[in-house]
Every structure is written in C-alpha cells, then in structure tokens.
Short mmCIF file of C-alpha atoms in Angstrom, two decimals:
data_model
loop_
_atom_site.label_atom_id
_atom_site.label_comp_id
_atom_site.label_asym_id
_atom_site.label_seq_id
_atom_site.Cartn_x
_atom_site.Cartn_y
_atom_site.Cartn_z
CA UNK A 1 6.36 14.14 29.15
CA UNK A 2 4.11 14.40 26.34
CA UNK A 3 0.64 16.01 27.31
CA UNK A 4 -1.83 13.74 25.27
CA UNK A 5 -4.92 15.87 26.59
CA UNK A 6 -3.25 19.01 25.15
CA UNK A 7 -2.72 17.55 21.69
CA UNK A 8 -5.96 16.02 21.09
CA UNK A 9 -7.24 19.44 19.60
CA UNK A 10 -4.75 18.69 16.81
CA UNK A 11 -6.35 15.56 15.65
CA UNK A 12 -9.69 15.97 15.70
CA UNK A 13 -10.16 15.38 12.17
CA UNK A 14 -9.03 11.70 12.94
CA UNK A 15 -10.55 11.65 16.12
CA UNK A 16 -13.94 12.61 14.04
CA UNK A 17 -13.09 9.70 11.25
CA UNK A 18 -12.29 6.97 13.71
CA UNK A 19 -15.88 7.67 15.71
CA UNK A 20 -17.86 7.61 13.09
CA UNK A 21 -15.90 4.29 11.59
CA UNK A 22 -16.45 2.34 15.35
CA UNK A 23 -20.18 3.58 15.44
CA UNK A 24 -20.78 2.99 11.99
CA UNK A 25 -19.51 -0.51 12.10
CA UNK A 26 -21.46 -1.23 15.19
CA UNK A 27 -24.90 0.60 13.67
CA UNK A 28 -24.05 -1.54 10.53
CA UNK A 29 -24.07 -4.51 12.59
CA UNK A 30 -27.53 -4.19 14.36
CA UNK A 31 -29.23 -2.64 11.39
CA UNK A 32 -27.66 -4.67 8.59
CA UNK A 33 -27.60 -3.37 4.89
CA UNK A 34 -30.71 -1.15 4.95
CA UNK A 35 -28.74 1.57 7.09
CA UNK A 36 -26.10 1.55 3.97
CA UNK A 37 -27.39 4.46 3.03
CA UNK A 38 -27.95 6.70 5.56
CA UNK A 39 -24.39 5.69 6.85
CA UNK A 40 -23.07 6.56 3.25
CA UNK A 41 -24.77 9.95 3.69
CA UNK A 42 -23.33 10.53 7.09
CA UNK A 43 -20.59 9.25 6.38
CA UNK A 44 -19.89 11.65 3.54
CA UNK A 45 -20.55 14.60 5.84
CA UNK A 46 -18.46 12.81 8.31
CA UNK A 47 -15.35 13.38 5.71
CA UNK A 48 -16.47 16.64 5.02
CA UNK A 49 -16.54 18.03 8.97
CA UNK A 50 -12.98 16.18 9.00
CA UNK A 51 -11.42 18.28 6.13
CA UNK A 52 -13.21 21.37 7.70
CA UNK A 53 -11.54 20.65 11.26
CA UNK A 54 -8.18 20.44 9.74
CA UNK A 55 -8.55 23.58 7.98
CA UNK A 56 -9.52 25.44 10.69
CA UNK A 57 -7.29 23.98 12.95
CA UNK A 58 -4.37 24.72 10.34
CA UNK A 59 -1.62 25.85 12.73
CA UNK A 60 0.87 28.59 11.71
CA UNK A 61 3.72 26.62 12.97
CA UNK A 62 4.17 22.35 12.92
CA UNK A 63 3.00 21.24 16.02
CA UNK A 64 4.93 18.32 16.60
CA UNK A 65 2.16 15.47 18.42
CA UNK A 66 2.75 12.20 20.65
CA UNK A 67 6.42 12.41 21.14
CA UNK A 68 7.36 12.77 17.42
CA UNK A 69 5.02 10.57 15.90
CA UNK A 70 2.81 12.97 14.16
CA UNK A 71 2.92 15.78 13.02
CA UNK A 72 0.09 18.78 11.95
CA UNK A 73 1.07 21.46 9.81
CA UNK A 74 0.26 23.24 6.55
CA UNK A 75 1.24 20.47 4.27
CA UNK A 76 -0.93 17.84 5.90
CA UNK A 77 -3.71 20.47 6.51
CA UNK A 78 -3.98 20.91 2.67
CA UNK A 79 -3.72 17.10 1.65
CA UNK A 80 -6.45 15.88 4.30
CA UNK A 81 -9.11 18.45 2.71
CA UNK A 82 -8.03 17.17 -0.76
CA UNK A 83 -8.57 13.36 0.46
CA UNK A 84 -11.23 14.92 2.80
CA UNK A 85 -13.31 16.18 -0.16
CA UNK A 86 -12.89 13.62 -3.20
CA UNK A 87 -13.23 10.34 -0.49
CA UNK A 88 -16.80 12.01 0.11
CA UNK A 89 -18.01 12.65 -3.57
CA UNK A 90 -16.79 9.12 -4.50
CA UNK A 91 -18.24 7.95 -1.38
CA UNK A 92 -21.71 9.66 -2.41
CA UNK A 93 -21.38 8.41 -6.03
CA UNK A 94 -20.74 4.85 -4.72
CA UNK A 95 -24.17 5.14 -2.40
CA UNK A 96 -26.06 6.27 -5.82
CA UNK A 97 -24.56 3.49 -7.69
CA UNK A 98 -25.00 0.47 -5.29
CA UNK A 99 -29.25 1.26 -4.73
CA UNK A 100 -28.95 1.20 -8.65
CA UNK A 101 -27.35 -2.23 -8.40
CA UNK A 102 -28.43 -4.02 -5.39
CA UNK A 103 -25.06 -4.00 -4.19
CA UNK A 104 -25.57 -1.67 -1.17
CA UNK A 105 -23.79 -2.92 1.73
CA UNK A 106 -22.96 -0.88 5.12
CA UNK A 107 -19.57 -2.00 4.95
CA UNK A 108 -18.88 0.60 1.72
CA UNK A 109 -18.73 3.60 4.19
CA UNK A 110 -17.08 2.20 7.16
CA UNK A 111 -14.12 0.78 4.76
CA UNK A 112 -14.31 3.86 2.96
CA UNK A 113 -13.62 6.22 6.12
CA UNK A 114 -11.17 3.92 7.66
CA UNK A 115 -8.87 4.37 4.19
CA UNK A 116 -9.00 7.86 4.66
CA UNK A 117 -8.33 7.84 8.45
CA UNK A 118 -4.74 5.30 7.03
CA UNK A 119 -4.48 8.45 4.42
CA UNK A 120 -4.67 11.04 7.33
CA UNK A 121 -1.89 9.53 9.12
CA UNK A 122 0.59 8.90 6.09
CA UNK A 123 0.46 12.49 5.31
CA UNK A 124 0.89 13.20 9.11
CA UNK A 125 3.49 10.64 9.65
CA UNK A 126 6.70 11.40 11.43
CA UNK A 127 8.72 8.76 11.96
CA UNK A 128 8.62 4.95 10.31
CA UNK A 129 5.88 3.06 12.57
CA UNK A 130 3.86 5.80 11.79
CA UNK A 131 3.93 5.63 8.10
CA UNK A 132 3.74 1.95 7.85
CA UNK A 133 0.48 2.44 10.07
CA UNK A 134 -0.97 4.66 8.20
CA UNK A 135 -0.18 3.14 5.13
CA UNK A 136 -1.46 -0.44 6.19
CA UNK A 137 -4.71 0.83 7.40
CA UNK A 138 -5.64 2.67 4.21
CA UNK A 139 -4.21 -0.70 2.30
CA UNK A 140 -6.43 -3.45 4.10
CA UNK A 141 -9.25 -1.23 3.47
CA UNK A 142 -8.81 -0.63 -0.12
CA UNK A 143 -8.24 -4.67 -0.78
CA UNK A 144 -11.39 -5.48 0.52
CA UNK A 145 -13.38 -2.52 -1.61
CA UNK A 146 -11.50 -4.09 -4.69
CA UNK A 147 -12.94 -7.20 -4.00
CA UNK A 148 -16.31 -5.85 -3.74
CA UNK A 149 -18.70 -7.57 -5.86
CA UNK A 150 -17.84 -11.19 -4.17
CA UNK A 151 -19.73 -13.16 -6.97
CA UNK A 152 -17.68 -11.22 -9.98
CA UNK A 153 -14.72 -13.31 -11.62
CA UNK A 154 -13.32 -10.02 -12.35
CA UNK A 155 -13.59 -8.03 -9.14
CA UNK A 156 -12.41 -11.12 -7.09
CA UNK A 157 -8.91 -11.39 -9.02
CA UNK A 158 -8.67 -7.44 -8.53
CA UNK A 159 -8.99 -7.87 -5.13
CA UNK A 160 -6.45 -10.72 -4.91
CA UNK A 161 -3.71 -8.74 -7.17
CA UNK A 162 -4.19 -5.79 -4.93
CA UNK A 163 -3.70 -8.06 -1.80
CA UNK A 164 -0.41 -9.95 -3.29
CA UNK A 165 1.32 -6.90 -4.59
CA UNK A 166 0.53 -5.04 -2.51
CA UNK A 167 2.01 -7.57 0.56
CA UNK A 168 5.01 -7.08 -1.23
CA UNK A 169 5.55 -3.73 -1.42
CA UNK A 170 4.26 -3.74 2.40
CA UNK A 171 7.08 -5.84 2.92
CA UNK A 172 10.11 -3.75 0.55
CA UNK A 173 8.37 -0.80 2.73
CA UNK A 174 9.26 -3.00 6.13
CA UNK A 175 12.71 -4.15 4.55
CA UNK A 176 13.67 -0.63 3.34
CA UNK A 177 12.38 1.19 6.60
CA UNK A 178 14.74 -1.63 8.71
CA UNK A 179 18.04 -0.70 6.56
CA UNK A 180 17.00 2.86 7.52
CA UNK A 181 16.90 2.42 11.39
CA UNK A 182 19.63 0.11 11.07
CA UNK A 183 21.52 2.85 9.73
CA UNK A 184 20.60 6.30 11.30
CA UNK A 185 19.63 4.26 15.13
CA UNK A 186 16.00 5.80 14.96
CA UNK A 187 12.67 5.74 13.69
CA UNK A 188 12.47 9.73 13.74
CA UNK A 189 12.25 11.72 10.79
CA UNK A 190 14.13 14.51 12.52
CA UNK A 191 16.97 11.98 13.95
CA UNK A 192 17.25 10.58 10.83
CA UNK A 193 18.31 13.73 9.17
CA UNK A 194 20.75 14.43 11.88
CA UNK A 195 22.35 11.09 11.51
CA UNK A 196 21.86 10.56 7.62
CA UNK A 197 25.13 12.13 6.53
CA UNK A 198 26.91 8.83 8.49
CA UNK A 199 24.09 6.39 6.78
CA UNK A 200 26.52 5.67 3.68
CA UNK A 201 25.29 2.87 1.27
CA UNK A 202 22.97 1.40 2.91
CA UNK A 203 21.31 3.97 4.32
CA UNK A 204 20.19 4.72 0.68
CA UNK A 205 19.61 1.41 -0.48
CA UNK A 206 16.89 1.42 2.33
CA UNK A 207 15.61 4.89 1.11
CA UNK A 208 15.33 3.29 -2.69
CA UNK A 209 13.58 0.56 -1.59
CA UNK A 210 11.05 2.33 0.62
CA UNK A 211 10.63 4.51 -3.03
CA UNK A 212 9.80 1.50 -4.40
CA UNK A 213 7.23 0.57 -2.08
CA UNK A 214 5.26 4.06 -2.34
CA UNK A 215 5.73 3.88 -6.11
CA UNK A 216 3.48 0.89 -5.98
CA UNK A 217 1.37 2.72 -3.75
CA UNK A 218 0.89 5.56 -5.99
CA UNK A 219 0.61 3.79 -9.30
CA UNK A 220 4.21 4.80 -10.75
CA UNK A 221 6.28 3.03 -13.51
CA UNK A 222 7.32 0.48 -13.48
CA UNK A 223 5.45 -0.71 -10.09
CA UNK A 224 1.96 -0.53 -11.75
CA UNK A 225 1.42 -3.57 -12.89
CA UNK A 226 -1.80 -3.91 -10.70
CA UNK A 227 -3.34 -0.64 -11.90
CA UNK A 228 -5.11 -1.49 -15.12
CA UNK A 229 -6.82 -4.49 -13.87
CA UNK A 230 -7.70 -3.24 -10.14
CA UNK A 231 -9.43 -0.37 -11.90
CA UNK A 232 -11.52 -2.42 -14.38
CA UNK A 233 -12.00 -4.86 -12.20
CA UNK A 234 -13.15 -2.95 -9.28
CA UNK A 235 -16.42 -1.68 -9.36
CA UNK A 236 -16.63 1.93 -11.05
CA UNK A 237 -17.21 4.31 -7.46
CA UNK A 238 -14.48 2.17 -5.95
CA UNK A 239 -12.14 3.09 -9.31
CA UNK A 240 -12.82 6.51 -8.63
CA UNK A 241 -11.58 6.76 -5.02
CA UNK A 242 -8.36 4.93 -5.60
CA UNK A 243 -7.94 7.65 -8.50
CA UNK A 244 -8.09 10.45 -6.05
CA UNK A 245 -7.70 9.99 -2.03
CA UNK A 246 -4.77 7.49 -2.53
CA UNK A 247 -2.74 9.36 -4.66
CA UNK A 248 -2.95 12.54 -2.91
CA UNK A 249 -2.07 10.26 0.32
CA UNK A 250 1.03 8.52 -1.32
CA UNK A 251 2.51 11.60 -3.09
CA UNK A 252 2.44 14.01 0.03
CA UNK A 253 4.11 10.98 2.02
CA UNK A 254 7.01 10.42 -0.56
CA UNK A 255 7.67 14.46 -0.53
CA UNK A 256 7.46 14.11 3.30
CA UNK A 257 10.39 11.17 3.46
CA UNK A 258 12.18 12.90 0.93
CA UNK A 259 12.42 16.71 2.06
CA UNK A 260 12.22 15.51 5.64
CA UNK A 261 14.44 13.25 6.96
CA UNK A 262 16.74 12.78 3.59
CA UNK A 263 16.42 16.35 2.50
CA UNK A 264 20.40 16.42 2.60
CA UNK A 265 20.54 13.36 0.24
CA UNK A 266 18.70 15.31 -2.51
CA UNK A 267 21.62 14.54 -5.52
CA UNK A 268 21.17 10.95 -4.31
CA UNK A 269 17.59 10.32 -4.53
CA UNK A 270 16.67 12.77 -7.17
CA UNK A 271 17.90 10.28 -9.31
CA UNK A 272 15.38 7.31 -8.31
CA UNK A 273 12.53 9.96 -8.43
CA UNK A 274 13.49 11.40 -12.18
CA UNK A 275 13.32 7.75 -13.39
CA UNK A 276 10.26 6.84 -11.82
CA UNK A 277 8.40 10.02 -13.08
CA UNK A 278 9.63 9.59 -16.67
CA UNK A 279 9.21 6.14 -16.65
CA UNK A 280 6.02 6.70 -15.35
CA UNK A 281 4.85 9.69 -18.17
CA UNK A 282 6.27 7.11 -21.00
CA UNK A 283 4.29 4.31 -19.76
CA UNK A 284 0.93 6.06 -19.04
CA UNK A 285 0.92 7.72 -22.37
CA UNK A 286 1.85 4.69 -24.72
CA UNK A 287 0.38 2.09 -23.49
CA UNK A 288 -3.19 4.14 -22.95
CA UNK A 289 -2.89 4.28 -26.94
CA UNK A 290 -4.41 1.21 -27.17
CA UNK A 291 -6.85 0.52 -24.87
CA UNK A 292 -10.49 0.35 -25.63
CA UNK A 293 -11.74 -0.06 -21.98
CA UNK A 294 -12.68 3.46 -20.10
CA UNK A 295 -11.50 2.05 -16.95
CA UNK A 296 -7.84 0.69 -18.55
CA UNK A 297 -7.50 3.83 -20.52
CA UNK A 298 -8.26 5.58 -17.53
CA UNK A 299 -5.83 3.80 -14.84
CA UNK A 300 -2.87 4.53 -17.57
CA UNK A 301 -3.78 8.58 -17.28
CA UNK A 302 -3.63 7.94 -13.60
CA UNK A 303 -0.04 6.41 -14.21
CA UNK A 304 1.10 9.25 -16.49
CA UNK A 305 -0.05 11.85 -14.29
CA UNK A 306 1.74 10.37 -11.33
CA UNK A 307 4.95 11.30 -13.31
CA UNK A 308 3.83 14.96 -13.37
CA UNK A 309 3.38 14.85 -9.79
CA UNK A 310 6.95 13.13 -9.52
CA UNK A 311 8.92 15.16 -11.80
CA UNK A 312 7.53 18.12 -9.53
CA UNK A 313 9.03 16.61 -6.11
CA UNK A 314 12.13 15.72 -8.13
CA UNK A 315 13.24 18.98 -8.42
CA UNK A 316 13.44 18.41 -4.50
CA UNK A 317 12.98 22.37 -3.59
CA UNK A 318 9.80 24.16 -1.98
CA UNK A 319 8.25 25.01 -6.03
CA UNK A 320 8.66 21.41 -6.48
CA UNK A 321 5.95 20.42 -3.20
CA UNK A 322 4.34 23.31 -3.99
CA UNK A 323 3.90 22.43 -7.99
CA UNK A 324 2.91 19.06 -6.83
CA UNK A 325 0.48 20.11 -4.43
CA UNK A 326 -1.53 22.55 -6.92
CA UNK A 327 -1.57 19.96 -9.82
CA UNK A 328 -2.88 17.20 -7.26
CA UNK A 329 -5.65 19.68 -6.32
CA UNK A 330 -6.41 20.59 -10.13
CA UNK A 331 -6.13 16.76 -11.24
CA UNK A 332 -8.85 15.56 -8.81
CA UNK A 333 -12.14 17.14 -9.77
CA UNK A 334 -11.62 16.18 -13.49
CA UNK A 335 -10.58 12.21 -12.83
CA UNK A 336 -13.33 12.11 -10.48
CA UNK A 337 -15.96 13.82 -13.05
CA UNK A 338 -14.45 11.24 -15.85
CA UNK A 339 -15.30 8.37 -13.63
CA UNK A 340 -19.34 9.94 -13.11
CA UNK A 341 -19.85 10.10 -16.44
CA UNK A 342 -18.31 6.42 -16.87
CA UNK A 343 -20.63 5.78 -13.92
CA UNK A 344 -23.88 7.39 -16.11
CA UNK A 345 -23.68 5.07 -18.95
CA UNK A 346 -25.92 2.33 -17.80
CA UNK A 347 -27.91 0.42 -20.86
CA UNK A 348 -30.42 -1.91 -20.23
CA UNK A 349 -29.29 -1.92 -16.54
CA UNK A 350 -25.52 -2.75 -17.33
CA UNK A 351 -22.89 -1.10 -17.37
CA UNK A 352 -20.62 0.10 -20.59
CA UNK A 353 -17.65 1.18 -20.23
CA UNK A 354 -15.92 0.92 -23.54
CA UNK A 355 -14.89 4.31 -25.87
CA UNK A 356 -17.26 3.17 -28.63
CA UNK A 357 -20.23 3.54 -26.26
CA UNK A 358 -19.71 6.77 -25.96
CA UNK A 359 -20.00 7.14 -29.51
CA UNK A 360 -22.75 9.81 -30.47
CA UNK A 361 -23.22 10.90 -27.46
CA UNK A 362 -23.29 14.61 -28.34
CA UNK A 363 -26.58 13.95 -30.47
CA UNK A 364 -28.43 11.94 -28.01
CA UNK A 365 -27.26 13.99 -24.45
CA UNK A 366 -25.40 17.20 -25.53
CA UNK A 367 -24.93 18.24 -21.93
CA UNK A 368 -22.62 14.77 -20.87
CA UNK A 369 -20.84 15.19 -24.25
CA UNK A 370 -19.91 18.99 -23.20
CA UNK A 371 -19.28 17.83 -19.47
CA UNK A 372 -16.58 15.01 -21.12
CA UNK A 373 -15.01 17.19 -23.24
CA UNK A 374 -13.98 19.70 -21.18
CA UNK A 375 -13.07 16.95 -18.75
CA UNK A 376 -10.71 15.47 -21.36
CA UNK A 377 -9.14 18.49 -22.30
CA UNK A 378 -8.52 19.66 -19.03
CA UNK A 379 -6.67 16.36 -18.21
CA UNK A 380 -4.86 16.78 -21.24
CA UNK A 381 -3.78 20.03 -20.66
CA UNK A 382 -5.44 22.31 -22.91
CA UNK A 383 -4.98 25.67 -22.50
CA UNK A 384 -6.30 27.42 -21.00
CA UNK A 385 -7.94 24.87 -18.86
CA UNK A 386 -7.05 24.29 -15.25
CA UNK A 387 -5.25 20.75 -16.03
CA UNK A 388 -2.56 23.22 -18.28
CA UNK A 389 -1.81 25.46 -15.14
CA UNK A 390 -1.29 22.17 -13.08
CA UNK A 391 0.85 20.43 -15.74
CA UNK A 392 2.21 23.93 -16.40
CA UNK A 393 3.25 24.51 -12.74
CA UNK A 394 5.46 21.04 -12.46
CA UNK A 395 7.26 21.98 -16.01
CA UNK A 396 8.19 25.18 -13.82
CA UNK A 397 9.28 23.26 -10.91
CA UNK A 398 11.79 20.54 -13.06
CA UNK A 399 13.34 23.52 -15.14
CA UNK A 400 14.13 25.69 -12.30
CA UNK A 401 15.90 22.55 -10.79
CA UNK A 402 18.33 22.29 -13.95
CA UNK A 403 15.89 19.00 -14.85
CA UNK A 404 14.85 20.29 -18.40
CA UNK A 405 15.89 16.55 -20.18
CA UNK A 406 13.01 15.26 -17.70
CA UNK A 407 10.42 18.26 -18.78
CA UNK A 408 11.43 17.64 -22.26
CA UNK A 409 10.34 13.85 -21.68
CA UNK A 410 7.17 14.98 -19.79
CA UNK A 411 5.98 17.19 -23.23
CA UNK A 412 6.92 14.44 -25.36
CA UNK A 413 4.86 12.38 -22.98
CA UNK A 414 1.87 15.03 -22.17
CA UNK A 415 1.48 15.45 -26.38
CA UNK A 416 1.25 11.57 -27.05
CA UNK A 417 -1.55 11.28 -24.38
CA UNK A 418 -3.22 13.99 -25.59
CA UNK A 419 -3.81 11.37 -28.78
CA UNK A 420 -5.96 9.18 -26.31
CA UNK A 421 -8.12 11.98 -24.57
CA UNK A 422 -8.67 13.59 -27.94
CA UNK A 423 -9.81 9.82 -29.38
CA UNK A 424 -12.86 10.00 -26.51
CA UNK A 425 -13.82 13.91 -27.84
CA UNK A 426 -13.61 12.53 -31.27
CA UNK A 427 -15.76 9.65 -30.63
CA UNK A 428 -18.46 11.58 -28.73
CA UNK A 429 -18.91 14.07 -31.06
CA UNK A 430 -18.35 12.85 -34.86
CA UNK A 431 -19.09 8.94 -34.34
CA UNK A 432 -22.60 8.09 -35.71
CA UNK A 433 -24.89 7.36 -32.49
CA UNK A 434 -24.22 4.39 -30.43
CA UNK A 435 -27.86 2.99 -28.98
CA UNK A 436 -29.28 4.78 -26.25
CA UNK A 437 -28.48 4.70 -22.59
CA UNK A 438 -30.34 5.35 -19.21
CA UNK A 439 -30.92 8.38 -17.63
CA UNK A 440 -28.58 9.38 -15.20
CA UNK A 441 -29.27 10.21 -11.25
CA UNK A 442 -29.33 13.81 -10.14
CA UNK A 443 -26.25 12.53 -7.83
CA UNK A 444 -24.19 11.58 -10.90
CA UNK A 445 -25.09 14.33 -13.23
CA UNK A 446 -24.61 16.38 -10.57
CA UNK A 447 -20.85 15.42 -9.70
CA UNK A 448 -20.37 15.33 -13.47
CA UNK A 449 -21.30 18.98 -14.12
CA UNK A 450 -19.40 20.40 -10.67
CA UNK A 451 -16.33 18.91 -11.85
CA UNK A 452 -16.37 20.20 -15.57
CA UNK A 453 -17.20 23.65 -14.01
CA UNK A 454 -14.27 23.07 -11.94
CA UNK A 455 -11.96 23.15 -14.64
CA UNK A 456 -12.78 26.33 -16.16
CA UNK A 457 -10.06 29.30 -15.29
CA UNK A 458 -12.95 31.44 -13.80
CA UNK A 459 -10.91 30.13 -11.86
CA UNK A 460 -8.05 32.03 -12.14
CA UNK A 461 -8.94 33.59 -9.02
CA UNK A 462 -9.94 30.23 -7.59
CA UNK A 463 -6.59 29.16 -8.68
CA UNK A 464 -4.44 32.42 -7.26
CA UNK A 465 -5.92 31.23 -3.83
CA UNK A 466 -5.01 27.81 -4.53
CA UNK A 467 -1.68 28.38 -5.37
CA UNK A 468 -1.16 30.50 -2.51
CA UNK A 469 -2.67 28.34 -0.12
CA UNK A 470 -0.04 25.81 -1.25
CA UNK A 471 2.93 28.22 -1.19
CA UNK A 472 1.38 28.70 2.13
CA UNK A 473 1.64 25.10 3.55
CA UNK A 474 4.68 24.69 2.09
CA UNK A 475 6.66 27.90 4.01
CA UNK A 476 4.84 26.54 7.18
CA UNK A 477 5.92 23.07 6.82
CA UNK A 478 9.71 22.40 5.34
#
C-alpha cells in the first residue's frame, strides 16, 4: 500500500506551488488588484523556494511516488529549477510592466504559478493521466494569460487561437494516449514498455499522434501555426514565459515518453522526431527572414530552436537528453533577456516592438545595444558564446547517432537564421537614430544585463558544472 505520508517529502516543491496558488487566489480575492504586486513578489520567491526544494531534495535514485504516478529523479530535478527560475524572472518582469501599464491584476501570479505547478507534473509524469494532468493545468492557465489585455483586438484572438488549437491537440493527446492503453492494457510508463513489443501498428500510431500533440505544445513544425500570433498578440512578459517554462516543460516530457515507456521502439519513432526537428529548423529560420515584428521574428527563433532541442532527443541515447538538457538551460537566459529589452522600448508610453525601432540604438543607449548584441549572437551561435556550446552539444548528439543528414540540415538551418539575428545587430548599430525612447526600470535593465552576462563562457566553468549536472540527471534517471 502506498505510504502517502512518506512521499510527501518528495513533492514539496508542488506542495509549496499549489499553497501559495490557493492562498494567493483567496488573498487576491479579499484584497483585489492592489495586492498584485506584493503577490507577484511573493510569488516569484515562491518559484524560487520551489526550484531550491527540488534541488535539494534531488534523490540519487528515482523514487517512484503514489503508486506509479509520479516520479522524482534527476531529470525532473533539473527541468523544475529551469522552469523554477525563468517562470520567476518573467513573472517579476510582468509585475514591472503591468504598474507601467495599469494592467496589474492579482490574477497574473496565481495563473502564473499554477502553469508551472501543470509544468512540474509533466516533467514528473509517469503514466498517461498524469501527463494529460499536468499538461491541462499548465494549458488552461496559459489561455487565459494570452488573453490578457481583455479590451485588445489582438490579445483576445491570441487567446482564442491558443484555446482552439490547443483543444485539439488536447484531444490528438486523449486520442493517441487511448490507442496506447488500448494497446499495451495500462496507463504505466513502466507496463507499457513491458508490453510495447506486442503493441504492433497501432500501438505506434497512438505514440505519433501523442508526438503530435506535444509538438503543438512545444512550438514544432509544422504544429506552430499559433506561435507567431500568440506571441505578438500576447502581452510582452506573458511572450516571454511561454518562450521559456513551457518549452523546457514539453521537451523533458516528449524525452520522458520516448526513452521511457517506448525506449525499445527507438528505429520507429526516431523517424517522427527527425522530421519534426528539421521541419522545425527549416521553418523557424526562413520564415523569420521576413518578419519585421520583434515578437514574430522572435516566436520563429523559438520554432527553430525547438528543432535543436529535437534533433538532440532524436538521436534517442543518454548524449541526446543530455545535449537537450544543456542547450535548454543555455537557450533560456538569452530569449528571456531578448524579450526585456523588447520590454524596455516604451515611447511616449507605448510600446514598439518593430526592428526599425531599434534602429540607432547604440548612439542613444550604448549599454542596451551591447546587452542585444551579445544576446543575438549568443542565440545565433557565435562562437564562442554559450548559445554555440548548446547548439554545439546537439550537433554532437545527432552525429554520434549516425543522424549527420539531420545535423547537416540543422547548419544549413542555424547559418540562414543567423541572417535574421545579425539584421537586429546591424540595425542597432549602423542605422541612423530612430527617435528616442523611455528610460527603462531597474527591474528590466536589470534582467537585461544578467542575461547578456549569462552568455559569456566565463562560463566555461559555469558550463563544466552544467553539463555535468545534466550528465548527472541523466545516469540517475534512464
């Protein structure tokens, strides 16, 4: 009998998310808007104390919770403090921007936390109810923080294409988890894997379409068709958190279906996940070519890198969730610090968010125009960068496998959108001077300047730990 008194040590970090969600929505409540802020504050600490829990509580062997439904181990240790840590700087950036706006509302940080609780239990999740819990609850949260500004034409239909695709890939999710227990007789990942080898057709026709589903989840080709307008749509601190938390979220629970309970199907599904990922690279870097919206261009880097993190976990061996792993962690700070600087160009109390307002911007703030640079390079891979160990690291990973046609595609793909990161540096630095903008917060300039310092290989060392942190969670975990 399962001892539920004795495993509540293990998931504290949820326990500490789902308090602070209940008593937030009830302070909320009673106090009304004015507490937005001291909730966003205490609710980014909240996050924080989360991620810290699970790394302390980082056990040297899975412990296997509530009869099989959950699991703790080095894998989902090093994903929560990844979601853990970017879901509280976006979460900070979002309280700085909404007292700019008059948009503060108490609901930002309650939603906010209750995504991340959903993301804590997909990249826990070991068996099918639990991943279709854990990926509903961060969903209905993240429709309604789409939707944000009400009285905005263009928020409101981000919000509504979030909420219809995103009910259908909920449902190909449903429909592809039934063929799977209809198949195997269980909901268990580890039952699954016994009985897989007898699943036959459609036992993989349920896997693909489950792929599907998370593909849409994590913003891959050709299931992205809601990415470019949720994140111009959406208001900018929102665009930054579905950037980072929910594609740490969806990646680590793809690699968890697929080197869990289908790890003997590899030749099968390796297939599905080397189209996705160079569908997904082609995709992100043409069509970002010729955007002229920040936000756009932005959502189609998201897309490419998603087929860097892909082409890692297709090479379906331990480098390949390892590679994937350490270029999640390096991609983070430097979409996050993108989206603060997009967040610090405010003129006349509006926001801009085109390329050509960033035009000049080396001869009016020299310090943003450094921070961008280096934040564009670094997501494009320049050596030597941290974004060129990262990309670096999932080449590895998809040659060792014998998948050098799909590296091959992802150079192709990381030199063409290296045309559209180099078109920002270009216009910052040799444009003539676009009119002036606002000062920045501290918060914002702040979150800007961490992030570019992030990328620097100082770092090597910080990225030798890194690396074997993930190496780590990966021996403790498949």
């Amino acid at each position: 009998m399962t001892n539920f008194a004795a495993e509540l040590p293990w998931v504290q970090p949820e326990l500490i998310l789902a308090i602070f969600a209940l008593a937030g929505a009830v302070a909320g409540a009673w106090f009304g808007d004015k507490s937005a802020g001291a909730l966003s504050w205490i609710g980014a600490l909240t996050l924080v104390t989360a991620g810290v829990f699970g790394i302390v509580y980082d056990p040297s062997t899975p412990q296997i919770l509530f009869g099989g439904a959950l699991v703790v181990d080095g894998f989902a240790t090093f994903a929560k403090a990844l979601i853990a840590f970017s879901a509280a700087v976006t979460l900070l950036l979002g309280a700085d921007h909404f007292a700019t706006t008059n948009e503060r509302r108490f609901e930002f940080p309650v939603l906010t936390v209750l995504s991340v609780l959903g993301m804590f239990i997909m990249v826990g999740a070991r068996d099918l109810i639990t991943l279709y819990v854990g990926v509903e609850l961060q969903s209905l949260a993240a429709y309604v923080l789409a939707a944000w500004r009400r009285d905005d034409a263009r928020s409101s239909e981000a919000g509504l294409k979030y909420f219809v695709l995103g009910a259908i890939s909920s449902g190909l999710l449903l429909y592809g988890a039934s063929f799977v227990y209809g198949f195997t007789g269980s909901v268990r990942f580890d039952e699954i894997a016994a009985n897989a080898a007898d699943g036959g057709v459609g036992l993989l026709f349920g896997l693909v379409l489950m792929l599907c589903a998370l593909g849409f989840k994590m913003s891959a080709a050709p299931f992205h068709m809601w990415t470019p307008d949720v994140y111009e749509g959406a208001p900018t601190p929102v665009t930054a958190f579905f950037s980072a938390a929910p594609k740490v979220a969806a990646v680590v629970l793809t690699a968890r279906l697929l080197y869990e309970p289908f790890a003997d199907l590899v030749d099968q599904w390796r297939q599905v996940v080397v189209a996705l990922a160079a569908i997904s690279m082609l995709v992100g870097a043409f069509a970002a070519l010729v955007q002229t919206n920040l936000k756009r261009l932005m959502a189609y880097s998201s897309i490419n890198n998603i087929g860097f993190a892909l082409m890692a976990l297709a090479a379906g061996t331990a480098e390949g969730a390892k590679s994937a792993l350490l270029f999640l962690a390096i991609y983070l700070p430097s979409t996050i610090g993108v989206f603060a600087v997009i967040l610090a160009m405010r003129r006349d109390g509006k926001a801009v968010e085109t390329i050509d307002d960033l035009s000049g911007l080396a001869t009016r703030r020299p310090w943003m125009a450094a921070v961008i640079t280096f934040l564009m390079f670094s997501l494009a891979g320049v050596p030597p960068l941290a974004g060129f160990f990262g990309k670096l690291a999932t080449f590895i990973a998809a040659v060792e496998a014998g998948l050098a046609p799909l590296a091959i595609v992802g150079g192709l793909a990381a030199v063409v959108a290296a045309a559209y990161y180099l078109r920002i540096v270009a216009a910052v630095w040799f444009k003539p001077a676009a009119a002036p903008m606002q000062n920045a917060s501290g918060t914002i300039v702040l979150t800007a300047s961490a992030a570019a310092a992030l990328v620097f290989p100082i770092l090597l060392i910080a990225l030798g730990a890194l690396e074997s942190w993930a190496a780590a969670a990966i021996a403790t975990s498949f």
